[in-house]
């Protein structure tokens, strides 16, 4: 993969929270992401779409250095958060991941109570001084995640006893409990039924006023519903990124068009 | 622009169907206008009936095509050029249906004029404007069939000539009525016919705007006038 290319559309943002500058990612000597440059605006919801294996998750994980946990994975280029390169040796990845939280495909609550799931991050980051503050923080996070009314009477029962959709909202509550600025979501609804999916989508819309949100989704309709901009990846390249409306009505690149219209590539 | 190549063969076929039905409707509307003009010239009431029969067919095709568009939206959630095709077809068939209604009015007016006794005042103007809108329709359908937005843009320009001819025909008919007040009722009927033709030109302009949207992905409604 050495052929150069230019991303079609509008990869820049007037008020960037995150800036990827020629980011490439390798697993051993296999290149999974090639030269991706992209701004993600503050309080923007951006969706990543593309065929399976095109590198959406890989690129998403570069935004909070989740790839550090994979031995053979190496990242080239620059990824900035508020103008600071997060791959700079001075940056502490644990602190970074508090600022840039992540929600995964399969809800993964800890084998603890609902309360402790949410309080966990705040405890290790020392965000609450006493029980009252912690209680308040847990309630606030559960409310923001749209889960409070459903669980307020059973805060001390296990998180894994909740339904799939509730578990996913619990994971979102756990993520926002540590006051992140950015939330990354990797196919957050793919294990959920349509109603639980609708609730998460609703929640994404609400959260977008306070957070910058990046969502990987295999559902084009979901991308169209929830995002301001949509980015189309193909074989490790960022082919096109533009206003979601533009991408779904008049995409600029034939590969995007073929993908979203369900044509053979 | 292309309709085929979907992983779903059925989807390819559905898109081809709405496209074919639109072109069929366009052909019918064009014959309606030709026959309506003939009815005007000859007063032949059989032609009038034929125009109305065609109108039923046009109405049926509008409903059928729009219904198929709705089904495609529901079943396929089309995007990009597919979405534009479905939206454009759904809008164009509405204009075609209205054009059919105007043609039917012209035919009815023609029969009435013949029953009231001949005096072919204003017929030449009608004939020339009808030729103008027929050319527009042929071009608009051609632009749609070949996904050619330049043809659509040129066709929109043609509507200006139709509008000018319409205005000047109205002026001369007004003069005529002032000179001969007994002719007012008859000339009014001719004016309604001219008005229908001018409306057909406007609907054809709408069709062209949809062809531009379909091909270029830009909405140019209300930007020409
Ligand atoms: N941990 C890993 N080790 C080696 N290769 C990987 C690893 N994770 C992903 N890949 C490869 O990187 C490419 C992109 O994968 P991924 O980012 O998961 O794609 P997507 O999320 O778009 O489906 C694929 O070819 C995949 O096989
Ligand atoms: Mg993935």
XYZ file of C-alpha atoms and ligand atoms in Angstrom:
518
model
C 0.000 0.000 0.000
C 2.033 2.905 -1.247
C -0.376 4.510 -3.712
C -1.279 8.028 -2.734
C -4.833 9.249 -2.541
C -6.855 12.274 -1.516
C -9.854 12.080 0.751
C -12.932 13.446 -0.980
C -15.300 15.872 0.759
C -14.719 17.918 3.895
C -12.116 16.315 6.158
C -11.377 19.528 8.033
C -13.333 21.277 10.741
C -13.391 24.909 11.846
C -13.302 23.950 15.515
C -11.375 20.678 15.747
C -11.281 18.704 18.982
C -9.267 15.917 17.413
C -6.914 16.155 14.462
C -5.458 13.135 12.702
C -2.512 14.086 10.537
C -1.323 11.375 8.119
C -2.083 8.590 10.545
C -1.036 5.093 9.463
C -1.474 1.960 11.550
C 0.356 -1.349 11.133
C -0.170 -4.794 12.599
C 3.348 -6.154 12.255
C 4.221 -5.254 8.666
C 0.611 -5.338 7.508
C -0.779 -1.841 7.045
C -4.354 -1.479 8.325
C -4.750 2.309 8.087
C -3.107 4.395 5.415
C -2.363 8.092 5.715
C -5.609 9.241 7.240
C -5.995 12.966 7.853
C -9.198 14.089 9.508
C -10.484 16.721 11.919
C -13.252 15.850 14.312
C -15.059 18.954 15.503
C -15.916 19.761 19.107
C -19.409 18.480 19.974
C -19.667 16.812 16.624
C -21.142 13.358 16.106
C -19.137 11.676 13.378
C -19.914 8.194 12.059
C -17.358 5.801 10.542
C -18.764 3.407 7.972
C -17.251 0.944 5.525
C -17.007 -2.745 4.740
C -15.910 -5.151 7.417
C -12.136 -5.152 7.861
C -11.606 -1.706 6.295
C -10.018 -0.375 9.497
C -12.820 1.533 11.264
C -12.114 -0.008 14.675
C -8.377 0.274 14.203
C -8.625 3.978 13.449
C -11.090 4.546 16.293
C -8.684 2.916 18.729
C -5.865 5.265 17.703
C -7.894 8.141 19.150
C -7.434 6.936 22.747
C -4.355 4.770 22.206
C -6.298 1.597 22.801
C -3.973 0.071 20.184
C -1.127 0.332 22.743
C -2.526 -2.831 24.274
C -1.864 -4.767 21.030
C 1.836 -5.708 20.903
C 2.296 -5.891 17.141
C 0.393 -2.671 16.532
C 2.299 0.500 15.643
C 1.018 3.956 14.784
C 2.687 6.552 12.542
C 1.674 10.158 12.025
C 0.156 12.563 14.494
C -3.077 12.391 16.460
C -3.879 15.547 18.399
C -6.408 16.220 21.103
C -6.893 19.952 21.626
C -3.731 20.472 19.634
C -1.522 18.155 21.729
C -0.139 15.007 20.106
C -1.487 12.121 22.186
C 1.405 9.898 21.087
C 3.856 12.281 22.710
C 5.905 10.392 25.335
C 4.720 12.838 28.020
C 1.111 11.835 27.580
C -0.164 9.330 30.128
C -2.422 6.847 28.317
C -4.521 6.225 31.437
C -5.294 9.925 31.789
C -5.905 10.126 28.057
C -8.485 7.346 28.248
C -10.348 9.223 30.958
C -10.604 12.179 28.584
C -11.394 9.961 25.615
C -13.753 7.241 26.805
C -14.803 4.182 24.916
C -17.964 2.095 24.615
C -17.657 -1.315 22.993
C -19.776 -3.456 20.736
C -20.734 -5.961 23.385
C -21.830 -4.375 26.667
C -19.113 -5.286 29.158
C -20.191 -4.295 32.662
C -17.844 -5.343 35.470
C -19.096 -8.219 37.639
C -20.080 -5.660 40.255
C -23.197 -3.793 41.302
C -24.765 -1.140 39.097
C -23.526 1.482 41.559
C -19.961 0.206 41.601
C -19.818 -0.033 37.825
C -20.448 3.695 37.605
C -18.402 4.642 40.685
C -15.393 2.578 39.611
C -13.720 5.097 37.315
C -14.427 8.014 39.617
C -12.813 6.116 42.473
C -9.595 5.273 40.630
C -9.311 8.779 39.231
C -10.068 10.254 42.661
C -12.958 12.299 41.326
C -15.100 12.074 44.459
C -13.989 12.952 47.981
C -16.727 11.311 49.952
C -19.743 9.071 49.780
C -22.189 11.940 49.192
C -20.209 13.247 46.247
C -19.917 9.739 44.883
C -23.680 9.155 45.225
C -24.346 12.397 43.389
C -21.920 11.535 40.646
C -23.429 8.067 40.186
C -26.936 9.490 39.975
C -25.897 12.228 37.558
C -24.148 9.758 35.266
C -27.030 7.300 35.310
C -29.431 10.143 34.556
C -27.290 11.321 31.643
C -27.267 7.780 30.313
C -31.055 7.662 30.553
C -30.929 4.756 32.992
C -31.646 6.318 36.390
C -35.407 5.807 36.479
C -35.019 2.166 35.547
C -32.361 1.265 38.145
C -32.668 3.724 41.045
C -34.374 1.100 43.224
C -31.781 -1.594 42.630
C -28.456 0.229 42.520
C -26.767 -2.523 44.460
C -27.872 -5.446 42.323
C -25.374 -6.769 39.756
C -24.895 -4.869 36.502
C -24.941 -8.064 34.481
C -28.552 -8.661 35.623
C -29.735 -5.828 33.366
C -31.056 -6.292 29.818
C -28.587 -5.867 26.930
C -29.749 -2.341 26.166
C -29.610 -1.356 29.844
C -26.129 -2.859 30.163
C -24.977 -0.766 27.219
C -26.423 2.374 28.828
C -24.702 1.353 32.072
C -21.405 1.219 30.169
C -22.143 4.678 28.783
C -22.875 5.897 32.340
C -19.574 4.376 33.469
C -17.786 6.156 30.613
C -19.289 9.569 31.308
C -18.776 9.250 35.073
C -15.127 10.211 34.643
C -16.018 13.446 32.798
C -14.603 12.604 29.396
C -14.493 15.111 26.541
C -14.732 12.577 23.772
C -16.708 9.322 23.617
C -15.698 6.625 21.137
C -18.285 3.963 20.360
C -17.493 0.836 18.366
C -20.734 -0.573 16.943
C -22.522 0.175 20.224
C -25.876 -1.164 19.030
C -24.918 -4.242 17.079
C -25.856 -6.569 19.953
C -29.106 -4.740 20.734
C -32.714 -5.035 19.582
C -34.348 -2.143 17.660
C -35.919 -0.535 20.735
C -32.720 -0.634 22.770
C -30.950 0.691 19.659
C -33.389 3.596 19.379
C -32.726 4.479 23.032
C -28.964 4.542 22.486
C -29.409 6.690 19.380
C -31.604 9.070 21.353
C -28.927 9.174 24.032
C -26.190 9.937 21.502
C -28.211 12.943 20.329
C -28.552 14.188 23.923
C -24.905 13.582 24.810
C -23.697 15.410 21.718
C -24.339 18.779 23.343
C -21.646 18.009 25.937
C -19.297 15.569 24.248
C -17.561 14.938 20.955
C -18.780 11.554 19.773
C -17.248 9.147 17.278
C -19.380 6.140 16.338
C -18.379 3.153 14.246
C -21.476 1.556 12.809
C -22.232 -1.118 10.242
C -25.721 0.333 9.821
C -25.836 3.062 7.214
C -29.302 4.056 8.380
C -27.894 4.520 11.865
C -25.078 6.686 10.542
C -27.654 8.734 8.626
C -29.830 9.126 11.721
C -27.268 10.074 14.332
C -24.300 11.834 12.766
C -23.401 15.300 11.520
C -20.661 13.965 9.289
C -20.014 10.513 7.903
C -16.604 9.083 7.040
C -16.305 6.224 4.580
C -13.296 3.899 4.925
C -12.204 1.391 2.296
C -9.172 -0.912 2.557
C -7.533 1.267 5.201
C -8.078 4.541 3.347
C -10.395 7.359 4.309
C -12.100 7.646 0.944
C -14.642 10.321 1.718
C -15.946 12.367 4.613
C -18.664 14.961 4.374
C -21.924 16.179 5.851
C -24.006 13.086 6.415
C -26.759 14.424 4.225
C -24.351 14.922 1.345
C -22.782 11.495 1.750
C -26.159 9.787 1.608
C -27.711 11.856 -1.179
C -24.794 12.856 -3.426
C -21.548 11.165 -2.418
C -18.451 12.453 -4.193
C -16.593 9.175 -4.655
C -17.692 6.160 -6.651
C -16.542 3.743 -3.929
C -18.772 5.509 -1.403
C -21.672 5.469 -3.828
C -21.226 1.753 -4.535
C -21.064 0.941 -0.853
C -24.055 2.937 0.328
C -26.220 1.883 -2.608
C -25.376 -1.780 -2.076
C -23.533 -2.295 -5.355
C -20.645 -4.605 -6.159
C -17.404 -2.750 -5.492
C -25.486 7.239 -13.366
C -26.562 3.662 -13.609
C -29.420 1.668 -12.191
C -27.989 -1.827 -12.205
C -25.074 -3.421 -10.392
C -26.855 -3.891 -7.072
C -26.178 -7.022 -5.134
C -29.966 -7.375 -5.100
C -31.286 -8.192 -8.600
C -34.809 -7.363 -7.469
C -33.663 -3.845 -6.583
C -32.180 -3.384 -10.083
C -35.516 -4.483 -11.539
C -37.625 -2.191 -9.322
C -35.571 0.840 -10.333
C -35.784 -0.134 -13.990
C -39.567 -0.491 -13.608
C -40.172 3.004 -12.243
C -37.953 4.441 -14.944
C -39.779 2.609 -17.725
C -43.198 3.508 -16.360
C -42.244 7.179 -16.211
C -41.140 7.144 -19.841
C -44.344 5.355 -20.807
C -46.384 8.000 -19.000
C -44.436 10.740 -20.742
C -45.249 9.193 -24.114
C -48.946 9.032 -23.239
C -49.063 12.651 -22.097
C -47.389 13.742 -25.290
C -50.034 11.896 -27.386
C -52.741 13.437 -25.219
C -51.489 16.887 -26.185
C -51.219 16.002 -29.859
C -54.767 14.630 -29.889
C -56.116 17.521 -27.821
C -54.707 19.983 -30.344
C -56.265 17.980 -33.149
C -59.585 18.021 -31.314
C -59.255 21.793 -31.066
C -58.609 22.133 -34.777
C -61.229 19.646 -35.982
C -63.850 19.629 -33.231
C -63.848 15.829 -33.506
C -65.531 14.597 -30.315
C -64.100 11.085 -30.775
C -60.648 12.597 -30.282
C -61.902 14.255 -27.115
C -62.963 10.880 -25.775
C -59.644 9.380 -26.707
C -57.790 12.078 -24.758
C -59.932 11.295 -21.709
C -59.282 7.584 -22.076
C -55.552 8.278 -22.177
C -55.941 10.426 -19.081
C -57.323 7.466 -17.134
C -54.271 5.480 -18.177
C -51.959 8.337 -17.153
C -53.672 8.582 -13.761
C -53.353 4.847 -13.228
C -49.638 4.938 -14.098
C -49.063 7.824 -11.704
C -50.588 5.898 -8.811
C -48.816 2.692 -9.743
C -45.406 4.312 -10.172
C -45.658 6.379 -7.023
C -46.717 3.268 -5.133
C -43.673 1.414 -6.411
C -41.478 4.362 -5.348
C -42.916 4.120 -1.837
C -42.257 0.394 -1.739
C -38.651 0.909 -2.813
C -38.172 3.522 -0.073
C -39.550 1.161 2.544
C -37.855 -2.013 1.398
C -34.462 -0.737 0.249
C -33.846 2.531 2.038
C -32.086 3.730 -1.095
C -29.183 6.163 -0.909
C -27.278 8.460 -3.245
C -28.205 8.148 -6.945
C -30.792 5.465 -6.126
C -32.490 7.767 -3.637
C -32.409 10.632 -6.119
C -33.919 8.380 -8.789
C -36.825 7.375 -6.557
C -37.497 10.939 -5.390
C -37.165 12.382 -8.897
C -39.502 9.793 -10.421
C -42.060 10.303 -7.697
C -42.032 14.073 -8.317
C -41.944 13.837 -12.118
C -44.973 11.549 -12.360
C -46.985 14.117 -10.439
C -46.130 16.779 -12.987
C -46.911 14.400 -15.848
C -50.302 13.656 -14.331
C -51.111 17.377 -14.113
C -49.988 17.824 -17.716
C -52.467 15.109 -18.673
C -55.220 17.034 -16.879
C -54.350 20.174 -18.827
C -54.432 18.250 -22.121
C -57.865 16.915 -21.201
C -59.072 20.462 -20.549
C -57.770 21.562 -23.958
C -59.623 18.729 -25.706
C -62.877 19.580 -23.886
C -62.456 23.229 -24.781
C -61.839 22.270 -28.430
C -65.101 20.353 -28.638
C -67.011 23.229 -27.042
C -65.472 25.745 -29.454
C -66.452 23.564 -32.423
C -70.037 23.264 -31.154
C -70.264 27.055 -30.895
C -69.369 27.505 -34.574
C -66.100 28.059 -36.310
C -64.012 31.205 -36.205
C -60.429 30.110 -35.868
C -59.205 33.176 -34.074
C -56.153 32.437 -31.920
C -55.666 28.934 -33.299
C -52.372 29.806 -34.925
C -51.003 31.016 -31.576
C -52.187 27.823 -29.877
C -50.585 25.701 -32.557
C -47.237 27.454 -32.258
C -47.165 27.315 -28.441
C -48.236 23.670 -28.524
C -45.323 22.900 -30.842
C -42.999 24.660 -28.365
C -44.177 22.687 -25.346
C -44.172 19.408 -27.273
C -40.522 20.001 -28.139
C -39.829 20.751 -24.462
C -41.519 17.521 -23.373
C -39.594 15.435 -25.894
C -36.318 16.982 -24.696
C -37.170 16.605 -21.017
C -37.939 12.905 -21.427
C -34.806 12.493 -23.497
C -32.748 14.180 -20.779
C -34.273 11.840 -18.221
C -33.740 8.728 -20.331
C -30.098 9.576 -21.030
C -29.316 11.170 -17.623
C -28.283 14.343 -19.409
C -28.599 17.418 -17.202
C -27.368 19.725 -19.980
C -30.325 18.798 -22.132
C -32.532 19.510 -19.103
C -30.952 22.943 -18.634
C -31.414 23.815 -22.315
C -35.034 22.732 -22.087
C -35.661 25.070 -19.178
C -34.373 27.906 -21.369
C -36.970 26.950 -23.997
C -39.732 27.717 -21.519
C -38.899 31.416 -21.725
C -39.862 31.466 -25.387
C -43.131 29.701 -24.531
C -43.859 32.272 -21.823
C -43.121 35.145 -24.195
C -45.305 33.677 -26.932
C -48.047 33.190 -24.378
C -47.865 36.815 -23.222
C -47.898 38.156 -26.751
C -50.827 35.876 -27.756
C -52.781 37.166 -24.755
C -52.110 40.765 -25.811
C -53.379 40.257 -29.333
C -56.464 38.385 -28.110
C -57.227 41.224 -25.698
C -57.073 43.705 -28.554
C -59.391 41.503 -30.543
C -61.934 41.343 -27.725
C -61.905 45.093 -27.295
C -62.574 45.567 -30.981
C -65.347 42.985 -31.092
C -67.056 42.492 -27.700
C -69.343 39.770 -29.147
C -66.280 37.554 -29.436
C -65.440 37.727 -25.733
C -66.883 34.365 -24.692
C -65.197 32.542 -27.544
C -61.847 34.259 -27.122
C -61.919 33.506 -23.407
C -62.069 29.814 -24.261
C -59.033 30.193 -26.472
C -57.280 32.007 -23.627
C -57.962 29.097 -21.301
C -56.421 26.791 -23.871
C -53.332 28.952 -24.120
C -53.151 29.024 -20.352
C -53.224 25.214 -20.227
C -50.396 25.027 -22.726
C -48.357 27.508 -20.739
C -48.943 25.447 -17.590
C -47.771 22.349 -19.412
C -44.549 24.223 -20.158
C -44.152 25.041 -16.449
C -44.659 21.411 -15.458
C -42.073 20.414 -18.034
C -39.652 22.868 -16.427
C -40.274 21.137 -13.075
C -39.447 17.820 -14.727
C -36.173 19.236 -16.024
C -35.253 20.477 -12.553
C -35.745 16.941 -11.284
C -33.544 15.587 -14.070
C -30.805 17.985 -12.934
C -31.293 16.850 -9.324
C -31.167 13.224 -10.421
C -28.015 13.564 -12.476
C -26.021 16.275 -10.690
C -27.392 15.890 -7.175
C -28.238 19.585 -6.863
C -31.634 21.059 -6.141
C -32.276 23.807 -8.674
C -35.942 24.292 -7.972
C -36.977 27.950 -8.037
C -33.547 29.043 -9.248
C -34.750 29.491 -12.808
C -37.384 32.079 -13.535
N -5.211 -7.309 16.635
C -4.987 -7.430 15.318
N -3.902 -8.082 14.852
C -3.688 -8.178 13.534
N -4.481 -7.662 12.570
C -5.576 -7.001 12.974
C -5.894 -6.840 14.356
N -7.036 -6.136 14.459
C -7.429 -5.876 13.185
N -6.550 -6.388 12.301
C -6.635 -6.280 10.832
O -6.706 -4.918 10.469
C -7.653 -4.707 9.442
C -8.712 -3.725 9.918
O -9.469 -4.323 10.963
P -10.561 -3.534 11.794
O -10.008 -2.229 12.216
O -11.052 -4.431 12.871
O -11.687 -3.300 10.699
P -13.248 -2.886 10.860
O -13.455 -2.389 12.249
O -13.464 -1.855 9.823
O -14.031 -4.122 10.571
C -8.210 -6.072 9.099
O -7.518 -6.561 7.981
C -7.929 -6.892 10.315
O -7.754 -8.248 9.983
Mg -14.747 -3.109 13.784
